XYZ file of C-alpha atoms in Angstrom:
686
model
C 67.881 116.836 116.857
C 65.792 114.471 114.838
C 62.288 115.710 114.293
C 59.401 113.493 113.222
C 56.545 115.191 111.421
C 53.080 113.754 111.781
C 49.926 115.188 110.291
C 47.005 115.665 112.619
C 43.756 116.116 110.767
C 41.506 118.487 112.676
C 38.440 116.593 111.538
C 39.646 113.518 113.464
C 39.654 115.469 116.733
C 36.045 116.513 116.087
C 34.533 113.037 115.859
C 32.133 111.433 118.302
C 34.821 110.634 120.908
C 37.559 113.280 120.968
C 38.954 112.021 124.281
C 40.148 113.863 127.383
C 41.017 117.465 126.532
C 44.797 117.940 126.419
C 45.923 121.553 126.423
C 49.415 120.741 125.206
C 47.964 118.948 122.170
C 46.142 121.853 120.537
C 47.438 121.872 116.950
C 49.567 124.844 115.957
C 48.473 127.231 113.237
C 48.806 124.534 110.557
C 47.932 120.865 110.566
C 51.366 119.572 111.553
C 52.458 118.474 115.031
C 56.192 118.323 115.783
C 57.579 115.391 117.786
C 61.092 115.579 119.188
C 63.388 113.441 121.321
C 61.600 110.587 123.108
C 58.281 111.496 121.467
C 59.969 110.978 118.126
C 61.060 107.474 119.175
C 57.517 106.643 120.287
C 56.062 107.906 116.999
C 58.423 105.655 115.064
C 57.283 102.688 117.152
C 53.646 103.524 116.464
C 54.281 103.767 112.727
C 56.231 100.489 112.798
C 53.275 98.758 114.464
C 50.947 100.084 111.763
C 53.307 98.682 109.161
C 53.107 95.249 110.828
C 49.303 95.524 110.822
C 49.459 95.786 107.034
C 52.103 93.066 106.579
C 50.344 89.794 105.754
C 53.306 87.680 106.840
C 52.820 89.057 110.373
C 49.040 88.891 110.530
C 48.287 85.422 109.179
C 47.554 86.632 105.625
C 45.099 89.372 106.547
C 45.535 93.097 106.954
C 44.313 94.576 110.230
C 42.381 97.802 110.608
C 42.837 97.909 114.387
C 45.093 96.189 116.905
C 44.540 95.668 120.634
C 47.400 96.194 123.100
C 46.201 95.012 126.545
C 47.972 95.687 129.837
C 48.397 92.002 130.750
C 50.971 89.282 130.226
C 50.189 85.664 129.266
C 48.986 84.980 132.811
C 46.612 87.965 132.907
C 48.757 89.568 135.576
C 48.628 93.376 135.849
C 52.100 93.228 137.423
C 54.537 92.881 134.548
C 58.161 92.039 134.050
C 60.014 94.594 131.937
C 59.874 92.432 128.808
C 56.041 92.350 129.011
C 55.424 96.089 129.400
C 54.081 96.483 125.878
C 51.778 99.431 126.595
C 54.691 101.355 128.086
C 56.985 100.462 125.178
C 54.431 101.692 122.648
C 52.995 104.760 124.401
C 55.547 105.858 127.015
C 52.887 105.588 129.753
C 54.390 104.135 132.957
C 51.204 103.770 135.011
C 50.066 100.330 136.166
C 46.619 100.474 134.509
C 46.465 100.994 130.761
C 45.293 99.402 127.531
C 45.637 100.705 124.008
C 44.050 100.412 120.580
C 45.907 101.331 117.396
C 44.226 102.112 114.065
C 45.857 103.320 110.869
C 44.864 106.965 111.399
C 44.398 107.230 115.146
C 45.357 105.586 118.439
C 43.797 105.614 121.906
C 44.842 104.798 125.465
C 42.468 103.960 128.317
C 43.579 104.350 131.907
C 42.081 104.678 135.355
C 40.946 108.152 136.379
C 43.741 108.200 138.987
C 46.384 107.946 136.238
C 44.953 110.438 133.739
C 47.191 113.317 134.820
C 50.241 111.070 134.620
C 49.239 109.763 131.195
C 48.686 113.310 129.929
C 52.281 114.140 130.867
C 53.886 110.985 129.483
C 51.925 110.238 126.299
C 52.454 112.286 123.136
C 49.715 113.920 121.125
C 49.329 111.067 118.664
C 47.230 109.362 121.332
C 43.743 110.104 122.555
C 43.168 109.550 126.258
C 40.029 107.998 127.733
C 38.877 107.184 131.237
C 38.592 103.478 131.910
C 35.090 102.568 133.063
C 33.384 105.443 131.212
C 32.190 105.937 127.656
C 33.609 105.408 125.215
C 34.592 101.855 125.955
C 37.009 100.185 123.576
C 34.000 98.712 121.808
C 32.342 102.132 121.448
C 35.534 103.576 120.032
C 36.065 100.769 117.523
C 32.470 100.910 116.322
C 32.756 104.668 115.801
C 36.056 104.417 113.888
C 35.632 101.269 111.786
C 33.425 100.362 108.857
C 31.720 97.016 108.139
C 33.965 94.110 107.172
C 37.008 95.600 108.907
C 39.226 93.447 111.155
C 40.361 93.958 114.762
C 43.343 91.847 115.803
C 44.651 90.856 119.208
C 47.019 88.404 120.843
C 44.725 85.796 122.471
C 47.380 84.904 125.056
C 47.217 88.427 126.503
C 43.447 88.916 126.639
C 41.217 87.270 129.272
C 38.618 84.966 127.759
C 35.614 86.816 129.175
C 36.901 90.142 127.787
C 37.514 88.575 124.369
C 34.053 87.015 124.372
C 32.336 90.283 125.339
C 34.273 92.311 122.782
C 33.535 89.801 120.031
C 29.847 89.925 120.852
C 29.696 93.728 121.103
C 31.487 94.220 117.774
C 28.501 92.582 116.043
C 30.063 89.509 114.409
C 29.655 89.667 110.681
C 29.986 93.451 110.737
C 33.395 93.961 112.373
C 35.467 90.848 112.885
C 37.676 90.130 115.938
C 40.548 87.861 114.874
C 43.237 86.156 116.974
C 46.789 86.999 115.871
C 49.201 84.460 117.316
C 52.317 86.545 116.603
C 52.371 89.551 118.893
C 52.861 92.579 116.649
C 54.291 94.807 119.390
C 56.929 92.138 120.019
C 57.846 92.188 116.332
C 58.499 95.927 116.606
C 60.248 95.622 119.965
C 62.603 92.833 118.957
C 64.669 90.668 121.295
C 64.240 90.986 125.051
C 66.090 88.885 127.552
C 63.788 86.161 128.911
C 63.313 85.598 132.619
C 66.408 83.818 133.903
C 66.421 84.255 137.678
C 66.256 80.953 139.529
C 63.119 80.319 141.644
C 63.645 79.337 145.259
C 61.923 77.128 147.805
C 59.535 78.829 150.220
C 60.266 76.937 153.425
C 57.500 75.183 155.358
C 58.471 77.171 158.462
C 57.030 80.176 156.602
C 54.382 78.464 154.435
C 52.872 76.425 157.266
C 52.098 73.358 155.166
C 53.752 71.318 152.433
C 52.920 71.676 148.760
C 51.770 68.044 148.751
C 49.106 68.905 151.350
C 47.941 71.882 149.316
C 47.724 69.799 146.134
C 45.733 67.123 147.983
C 43.196 69.781 149.029
C 42.998 71.047 145.450
C 42.425 67.550 144.096
C 39.625 67.101 146.623
C 38.024 70.273 145.237
C 38.408 68.943 141.690
C 36.730 65.698 142.742
C 33.859 67.688 144.250
C 33.424 69.441 140.910
C 33.742 66.126 139.011
C 36.753 67.485 137.108
C 39.648 65.488 135.695
C 42.007 68.391 136.286
C 42.643 72.114 135.945
C 45.129 74.537 134.433
C 46.661 77.024 136.886
C 47.465 80.190 134.952
C 47.891 82.748 137.755
C 51.551 83.174 138.736
C 50.688 83.877 142.380
C 48.627 80.679 142.522
C 51.469 78.591 141.056
C 53.902 80.089 143.593
C 51.500 79.506 146.502
C 50.524 75.961 145.584
C 54.087 74.690 145.081
C 55.726 76.691 147.909
C 58.131 78.195 145.386
C 58.840 81.893 144.930
C 60.644 83.831 142.205
C 61.767 87.278 141.110
C 60.613 87.506 137.488
C 58.234 90.395 138.208
C 59.188 93.421 140.315
C 57.600 93.494 143.781
C 55.652 90.222 143.353
C 57.623 87.052 144.289
C 56.595 84.860 141.351
C 58.147 83.103 138.364
C 56.757 82.606 134.858
C 55.055 79.204 134.714
C 51.856 77.293 134.031
C 50.809 74.357 136.204
C 48.643 71.484 134.979
C 47.011 69.530 137.806
C 45.208 66.224 137.296
C 44.475 63.392 139.699
C 47.389 61.406 138.252
C 49.943 64.080 137.295
C 51.457 67.475 138.033
C 53.133 69.262 135.107
C 55.089 72.482 135.641
C 55.751 74.478 132.462
C 58.615 76.956 132.839
C 62.154 77.676 131.720
C 63.581 74.397 133.037
C 67.212 75.476 132.661
C 66.896 77.748 135.682
C 65.401 75.167 138.050
C 68.004 74.570 140.744
C 68.804 71.302 142.476
C 67.104 72.489 145.676
C 63.852 73.293 143.844
C 64.007 69.970 141.957
C 64.476 68.115 145.230
C 61.665 70.098 146.825
C 59.280 69.226 143.962
C 60.546 65.633 143.632
C 61.119 66.080 139.908
C 63.761 63.341 139.627
C 62.346 60.029 138.413
C 58.780 61.279 138.799
C 56.377 58.388 138.147
C 53.433 59.037 140.474
C 50.797 61.627 141.331
C 52.760 63.228 144.174
C 55.726 64.602 142.276
C 56.151 67.319 139.668
C 57.110 66.701 136.058
C 59.046 69.572 134.469
C 58.181 70.760 130.963
C 59.381 73.690 128.871
C 57.181 76.784 129.026
C 55.808 76.546 125.464
C 54.981 72.836 125.801
C 51.784 73.679 127.653
C 49.902 74.245 124.377
C 50.876 70.880 122.922
C 50.040 69.035 126.138
C 46.644 70.698 126.514
C 45.692 69.658 122.983
C 46.870 66.081 123.503
C 45.713 65.356 127.040
C 42.329 67.044 126.674
C 41.263 64.213 124.385
C 41.076 62.000 127.495
C 39.224 64.416 129.783
C 35.480 64.573 130.347
C 35.425 67.763 132.430
C 38.237 70.270 132.968
C 38.325 73.327 135.226
C 39.545 76.580 133.660
C 39.815 79.581 136.023
C 37.164 82.240 135.536
C 37.137 85.897 136.639
C 36.823 86.795 140.319
C 37.385 90.255 141.863
C 41.029 91.102 141.035
C 41.695 87.970 138.976
C 40.547 87.981 135.360
C 40.698 84.224 134.778
C 42.391 82.356 131.945
C 43.257 83.792 128.550
C 41.333 83.385 125.320
C 44.229 81.226 124.071
C 43.691 78.688 126.883
C 40.000 78.405 126.010
C 40.724 78.178 122.289
C 43.085 75.215 122.656
C 40.586 73.128 124.672
C 37.352 71.497 123.455
C 34.571 73.810 124.615
C 32.344 70.918 125.740
C 34.754 69.831 128.519
C 35.403 73.280 130.044
C 34.043 74.171 133.462
C 34.768 77.866 133.944
C 34.668 78.976 137.564
C 36.925 80.814 140.054
C 40.042 78.885 140.946
C 39.670 76.937 144.230
C 43.253 77.950 145.037
C 42.119 81.560 145.585
C 39.968 80.625 148.574
C 42.516 78.170 149.955
C 45.248 80.826 149.772
C 43.159 83.661 151.234
C 42.513 81.797 154.498
C 45.933 81.850 156.126
C 46.997 78.939 158.322
C 48.337 79.432 161.856
C 51.954 79.740 160.717
C 51.064 82.295 158.051
C 48.990 84.300 160.540
C 51.881 84.481 162.995
C 54.196 85.398 160.145
C 51.941 88.234 158.942
C 51.816 89.669 162.473
C 55.589 89.423 162.825
C 56.159 91.033 159.420
C 54.087 94.029 160.467
C 56.071 94.438 163.682
C 59.252 94.609 161.591
C 57.490 97.040 159.278
C 56.576 99.207 162.254
C 60.227 99.248 163.358
C 61.360 100.342 159.879
C 58.746 103.094 159.591
C 59.400 104.470 163.099
C 63.122 104.587 162.364
C 62.626 106.571 159.136
C 59.896 108.895 160.386
C 61.766 109.790 163.581
C 64.792 110.857 161.523
C 62.554 112.699 159.042
C 61.151 115.114 161.604
C 64.541 115.754 163.160
C 66.243 116.395 159.799
C 63.413 118.549 158.484
C 63.531 120.789 161.546
C 67.321 121.028 161.107
C 66.794 122.421 157.602
C 67.938 119.423 155.545
C 66.744 119.291 151.941
C 64.580 116.170 151.578
C 62.753 115.185 148.402
C 60.002 112.688 147.716
C 62.368 110.268 145.997
C 65.115 110.531 148.609
C 62.632 109.773 151.394
C 61.182 106.872 149.375
C 64.691 105.410 149.064
C 65.204 105.720 152.831
C 61.946 103.877 153.508
C 62.874 101.098 151.081
C 66.337 100.771 152.648
C 64.916 100.586 156.178
C 62.647 97.704 155.153
C 65.422 95.809 153.420
C 67.464 95.833 156.658
C 64.797 93.840 158.513
C 65.082 90.084 159.067
C 63.713 87.909 156.251
C 63.202 90.975 154.048
C 62.619 90.347 150.344
C 62.341 93.990 149.303
C 59.280 96.147 148.758
C 55.751 95.102 147.812
C 55.102 97.960 145.347
C 56.756 101.278 144.421
C 56.853 103.480 147.502
C 54.744 106.625 147.257
C 55.900 109.802 148.960
C 53.575 112.647 147.984
C 54.237 116.149 149.300
C 51.839 119.091 149.235
C 49.663 119.197 146.121
C 51.029 115.859 144.929
C 49.272 114.170 147.859
C 45.949 115.177 146.273
C 46.590 112.642 143.471
C 45.311 109.269 144.811
C 47.719 107.050 142.823
C 50.678 109.421 142.628
C 54.156 107.896 142.513
C 57.148 110.272 142.417
C 59.347 110.323 139.326
C 62.400 112.341 138.365
C 60.053 114.679 136.507
C 57.660 115.272 139.418
C 60.040 114.860 142.388
C 59.158 117.614 144.886
C 61.017 118.919 147.910
C 59.296 118.389 151.260
C 57.929 121.591 152.749
C 55.738 122.588 155.688
C 52.731 120.872 154.173
C 50.801 117.622 154.110
C 52.887 114.514 153.348
C 51.311 111.202 152.304
C 53.377 107.994 152.441
C 52.084 104.721 151.006
C 54.450 101.766 151.137
C 54.748 98.064 151.841
C 57.254 95.273 152.207
C 57.778 91.682 151.179
C 59.092 89.388 153.898
C 59.418 85.630 153.818
C 56.900 85.539 156.657
C 54.392 88.019 155.232
C 53.423 90.973 153.043
C 52.736 94.441 154.436
C 51.079 97.639 153.292
C 50.659 100.866 155.265
C 49.664 104.450 154.514
C 50.258 107.377 156.837
C 49.727 111.093 156.374
C 51.934 113.591 158.224
C 52.212 117.355 158.347
C 55.650 118.956 158.470
C 54.342 122.250 159.797
C 51.226 123.592 161.441
C 48.065 122.083 159.927
C 44.958 124.160 159.356
C 41.676 123.516 161.121
C 40.267 122.174 157.846
C 43.137 119.707 157.466
C 42.761 118.502 161.056
C 39.037 117.963 160.563
C 39.582 116.083 157.283
C 42.287 113.866 158.802
C 40.175 113.087 161.862
C 37.197 112.138 159.685
C 39.396 109.675 157.778
C 40.739 108.276 161.052
C 37.205 107.862 162.439
C 36.196 105.895 159.337
C 39.208 103.624 159.737
C 38.486 103.073 163.440
C 34.805 102.297 162.893
C 35.653 99.552 160.436
C 38.378 98.164 162.703
C 36.030 98.025 165.706
C 33.281 96.077 163.953
C 31.930 92.738 165.162
C 29.663 91.076 162.597
C 28.067 87.786 161.437
C 30.133 85.890 158.880
C 27.459 86.101 156.158
C 28.019 89.854 155.831
C 29.224 90.936 152.365
C 32.391 93.088 152.256
C 30.675 95.780 150.158
C 28.227 96.302 153.012
C 31.093 97.510 155.234
C 32.109 100.332 152.936
C 29.671 102.852 154.396
C 31.303 102.494 157.830
C 34.628 103.781 156.548
C 33.195 106.326 154.104
C 30.486 107.647 156.420
C 32.541 110.368 158.144
C 33.964 111.524 154.789
C 30.497 111.463 153.233
C 29.322 113.554 156.176
C 31.571 116.367 154.967
C 30.053 115.965 151.477
C 33.183 114.338 150.066
C 34.323 110.895 148.957
C 37.490 109.122 147.855
C 37.923 107.524 144.410
C 39.364 104.150 145.423
C 38.167 101.084 147.257
C 38.223 100.959 151.042
C 39.967 97.594 151.159
C 41.327 94.553 149.368
C 42.726 91.162 150.299
C 46.456 90.905 150.890
C 48.714 87.885 150.418
C 51.370 86.242 152.552
C 54.721 86.766 150.798
C 52.669 87.168 147.648
C 50.708 89.884 145.866
C 49.760 92.939 147.872
C 46.316 92.817 146.216
C 44.559 89.462 146.448
C 41.079 88.094 145.761
C 38.391 87.430 146.940
C 37.994 90.406 149.311
C 37.152 93.831 147.894
C 35.482 96.517 149.990
C 33.739 98.959 147.692
C 30.065 99.869 147.554
C 30.274 99.845 143.754
C 31.499 96.212 143.662
C 28.769 93.824 144.761
C 30.773 90.672 145.473
C 29.085 87.636 146.998
C 32.228 86.386 148.756
C 32.307 86.796 152.517
C 35.000 87.106 155.192
C 36.500 84.040 156.831
C 38.688 83.685 159.883
C 42.310 84.000 158.764
C 41.681 86.449 155.926
C 43.875 89.575 155.827
C 42.802 92.740 154.044
C 43.472 96.473 153.919
C 41.439 99.237 155.544
C 42.285 102.451 153.677
C 39.859 105.376 153.705
C 41.038 108.721 152.354
C 40.266 112.308 151.427
C 41.644 114.300 148.488
C 41.203 118.036 147.933
C 42.170 118.754 144.306
C 45.296 120.859 143.858
C 45.647 121.238 147.628
C 46.362 118.113 149.690
C 45.412 114.490 150.236
C 44.987 112.177 153.200
C 45.049 108.386 153.301
C 45.361 106.104 156.314
C 45.803 102.381 155.789
C 46.122 99.429 158.124
C 46.037 95.714 157.381
C 43.365 93.856 159.361
C 43.175 90.188 160.318
C 39.773 88.513 160.470
C 39.407 86.701 163.819
C 36.747 84.377 165.216
C 35.126 85.745 168.391
C 33.947 82.301 169.446
C 30.380 83.653 169.660
C 27.396 82.677 167.520
C 24.741 84.870 165.938
C 21.113 83.953 166.817
C 20.701 82.650 163.250
C 23.683 80.316 163.644
C 26.321 82.323 161.822
C 29.658 82.928 163.512
C 30.492 86.340 164.903
C 33.761 87.603 163.445
C 35.861 90.643 164.321
C 38.966 92.454 163.091
C 42.417 92.884 164.598
C 44.825 95.498 163.245
C 48.226 93.998 162.465
C 49.775 97.213 161.119
C 51.623 98.976 163.947
C 52.665 102.480 162.875
C 51.694 105.614 164.863
C 49.202 108.152 163.578
C 49.969 111.893 163.375
C 48.871 113.344 166.713
C 48.884 116.974 165.599
C 46.256 116.111 162.959
C 43.810 114.471 165.405
C 40.986 116.497 166.938
C 40.070 114.286 169.877
C 36.814 116.217 170.420
C 35.502 114.708 167.181
C 36.107 111.144 168.430
C 33.586 109.238 170.531
C 34.687 107.619 173.791
C 34.798 104.109 172.221
C 36.896 105.484 169.350
C 39.347 107.113 171.775
C 39.559 103.841 173.713
C 40.321 102.009 170.474
C 43.057 104.539 169.639
C 44.606 104.202 173.085
C 44.516 100.411 172.836
C 46.122 100.568 169.393
C 48.862 102.879 170.664
C 49.476 100.566 173.626
C 50.052 97.642 171.242
C 52.562 99.717 169.254
C 54.447 100.590 172.435
C 54.450 96.962 173.553
C 55.312 95.196 170.291
C 57.240 97.751 168.228
C 58.692 99.485 171.272
C 60.243 96.289 172.623
C 61.884 95.646 169.241
C 63.226 99.196 169.009
C 64.767 98.885 172.478
C 66.202 95.461 171.693
C 67.829 96.906 168.577
C 69.058 99.969 170.567
C 67.183 102.381 168.288
C 66.362 104.752 171.119
C 65.725 107.894 169.031
C 63.031 105.997 167.145
C 61.745 104.576 170.447
C 61.317 108.010 172.052
C 59.692 109.364 168.882
C 57.262 106.421 168.870
C 56.466 106.924 172.584
C 55.617 110.572 171.942
C 53.380 109.769 168.962
C 51.511 107.069 170.905
C 50.967 108.950 174.175
C 47.589 108.511 175.841
C 44.625 110.456 174.451
C 42.383 111.759 177.229
C 38.794 110.615 177.054
C 37.442 113.571 179.040
C 39.228 114.867 182.165
C 42.989 114.902 181.636
C 43.705 115.756 185.270
C 42.028 112.588 186.529
C 43.931 110.650 183.827
C 47.260 111.922 185.199
C 46.420 110.790 188.747
C 45.230 107.371 187.610
C 48.229 106.900 185.320
C 51.082 107.929 187.623
C 49.548 106.597 190.828
C 50.594 102.983 190.207
C 54.020 103.604 188.625
C 57.301 102.727 190.322
C 59.851 105.459 190.995
C 61.980 104.244 188.075
C 59.023 104.358 185.698
C 58.001 107.824 186.885
C 61.581 108.985 186.248
C 61.356 107.579 182.690
C 58.086 109.428 182.078
C 59.539 112.678 183.405
C 62.475 112.309 180.996
C 60.066 111.808 178.118
C 58.038 114.845 179.163
C 61.216 116.882 179.254
C 62.165 115.680 175.772
C 58.816 116.237 174.094
C 55.740 118.388 174.413
C 52.654 116.173 174.281
C 49.801 117.333 172.094
């Protein structure tokens, strides 16, 4: 086996920022670290990148002392097609949040706290690991490692403008210089990768609810209000939404690689034109396009030439700025335009897209009914098979969940990699099973986080089960999480309320047990689009000024994680609805309606901890599952799943269960009583 020898100087590990302690990376008795197999391949890639940093033909006639490897593509999307996964290619880290810096004698990777354990497993000892959001920042690290007059290079197409600007300022211009390198050095090491070639497809109006021409007209009205001659649309989800076209370039997100240039006179779409089908061309009216209400096709790389040329005629031009989950346009976009014409502000498309129209709202509700059918089908079989002694692993169950979704009408696959986390793995908030970590399901806590893409909507749901007898502590923790979810779902509020101000409702019960969870309580969700969508973010640490509007959809996902023991997360998608009532100050009163319809785990609920209004909410929620999901299960003749669902959604007594029985059975017909008796014979209600 090939072995690559790399020298690790102990003095390097003792500098100001040694990084997260990694037990497996303690140097052996000497100063030499052995790398074998895949680690050897990764070391060769790292050394090849350092060679490119010194090669003047690659770096525009200047040697680089450091090189930035961000976790974005040219559209500042965190969701990447395989050919854009540069951090993974270089480091071996497969998590969704990561950015790297390479110097000649050291290298560092920053990732979210949730992914640190995963990064420690996947990344070899040539890399230091740091927590994103804590010291050292990339700037701190560079300043500690570099001397005056050294150069830091980066690909300006892959770095958001505001991040580039902040880094350039923090590096003390004139001391350490940040330089744009227009040839991506990782790509030079990587070599040829097949470009995106899948054909985009039309997203029908029966799902979209309005034509692309109507959407563009609204956008042009916004541009007029801002006195702008046009704007560049860089976000792939915004291009897909605005044109009613979807693609499959990126896993889980139905988008295609493209820029869109919108002016009052023209629409230019920059993409790989060879894959545009006749149906998409007809849809966009690309043939003989000579007016403002048709789309002119251009090759993907032509956007840079056109921006330089056309900008000479513009007085004011909108370039998307950062907002919540969107980072805005790249440094390269800003660099190609005259700075005096740029108006940087959040894209108007974000707010237009977030407020779903009536067709999209109906579609989102219908998608979640189908999702409920799929989840009930899988979970009913899971319990039966587990009790029968079948061997079930995290990955095998994840595949079953994915398959069940794909069988539903209008299914377009999954919205993100399905998480099945058993036992101690459930204590990791962002855990995703791999061949290396794949665990067998046992009589322990089981956390499932999954979602689907349907032509009529996008779904996301988290449920926590227990495949044995839960402890009193686990029941209490689960019930606290459920109470937080219910309290947020029950809220009625004026429409000037900021999302961050709702966070305490969901976290309150968990805080009461002197705990917390390390992720946000909620985020916006798209309609056959990204599962994470601006402008809604519910987190007390993120003070956003954007408020809820009728027609917004977002997640409600409180949790609890006991390290090395178990984790709990419950997640529903909520729709913002107008109550029709007005606050004394004139603001509208809004409320929430759960559209996710998947039963909770009854054996983990301590009803004595719930208030009467919370129990009433739970019973109302269960009744909706029985009505909407139950009718679909019966129509599809999935009776095992139906009976399982009926058991999981049985009525929770508010106080006196005896009086409940009289009031419940007193009005039933003989046939209905017979059905209930059969169910009672089949299951034991908790």
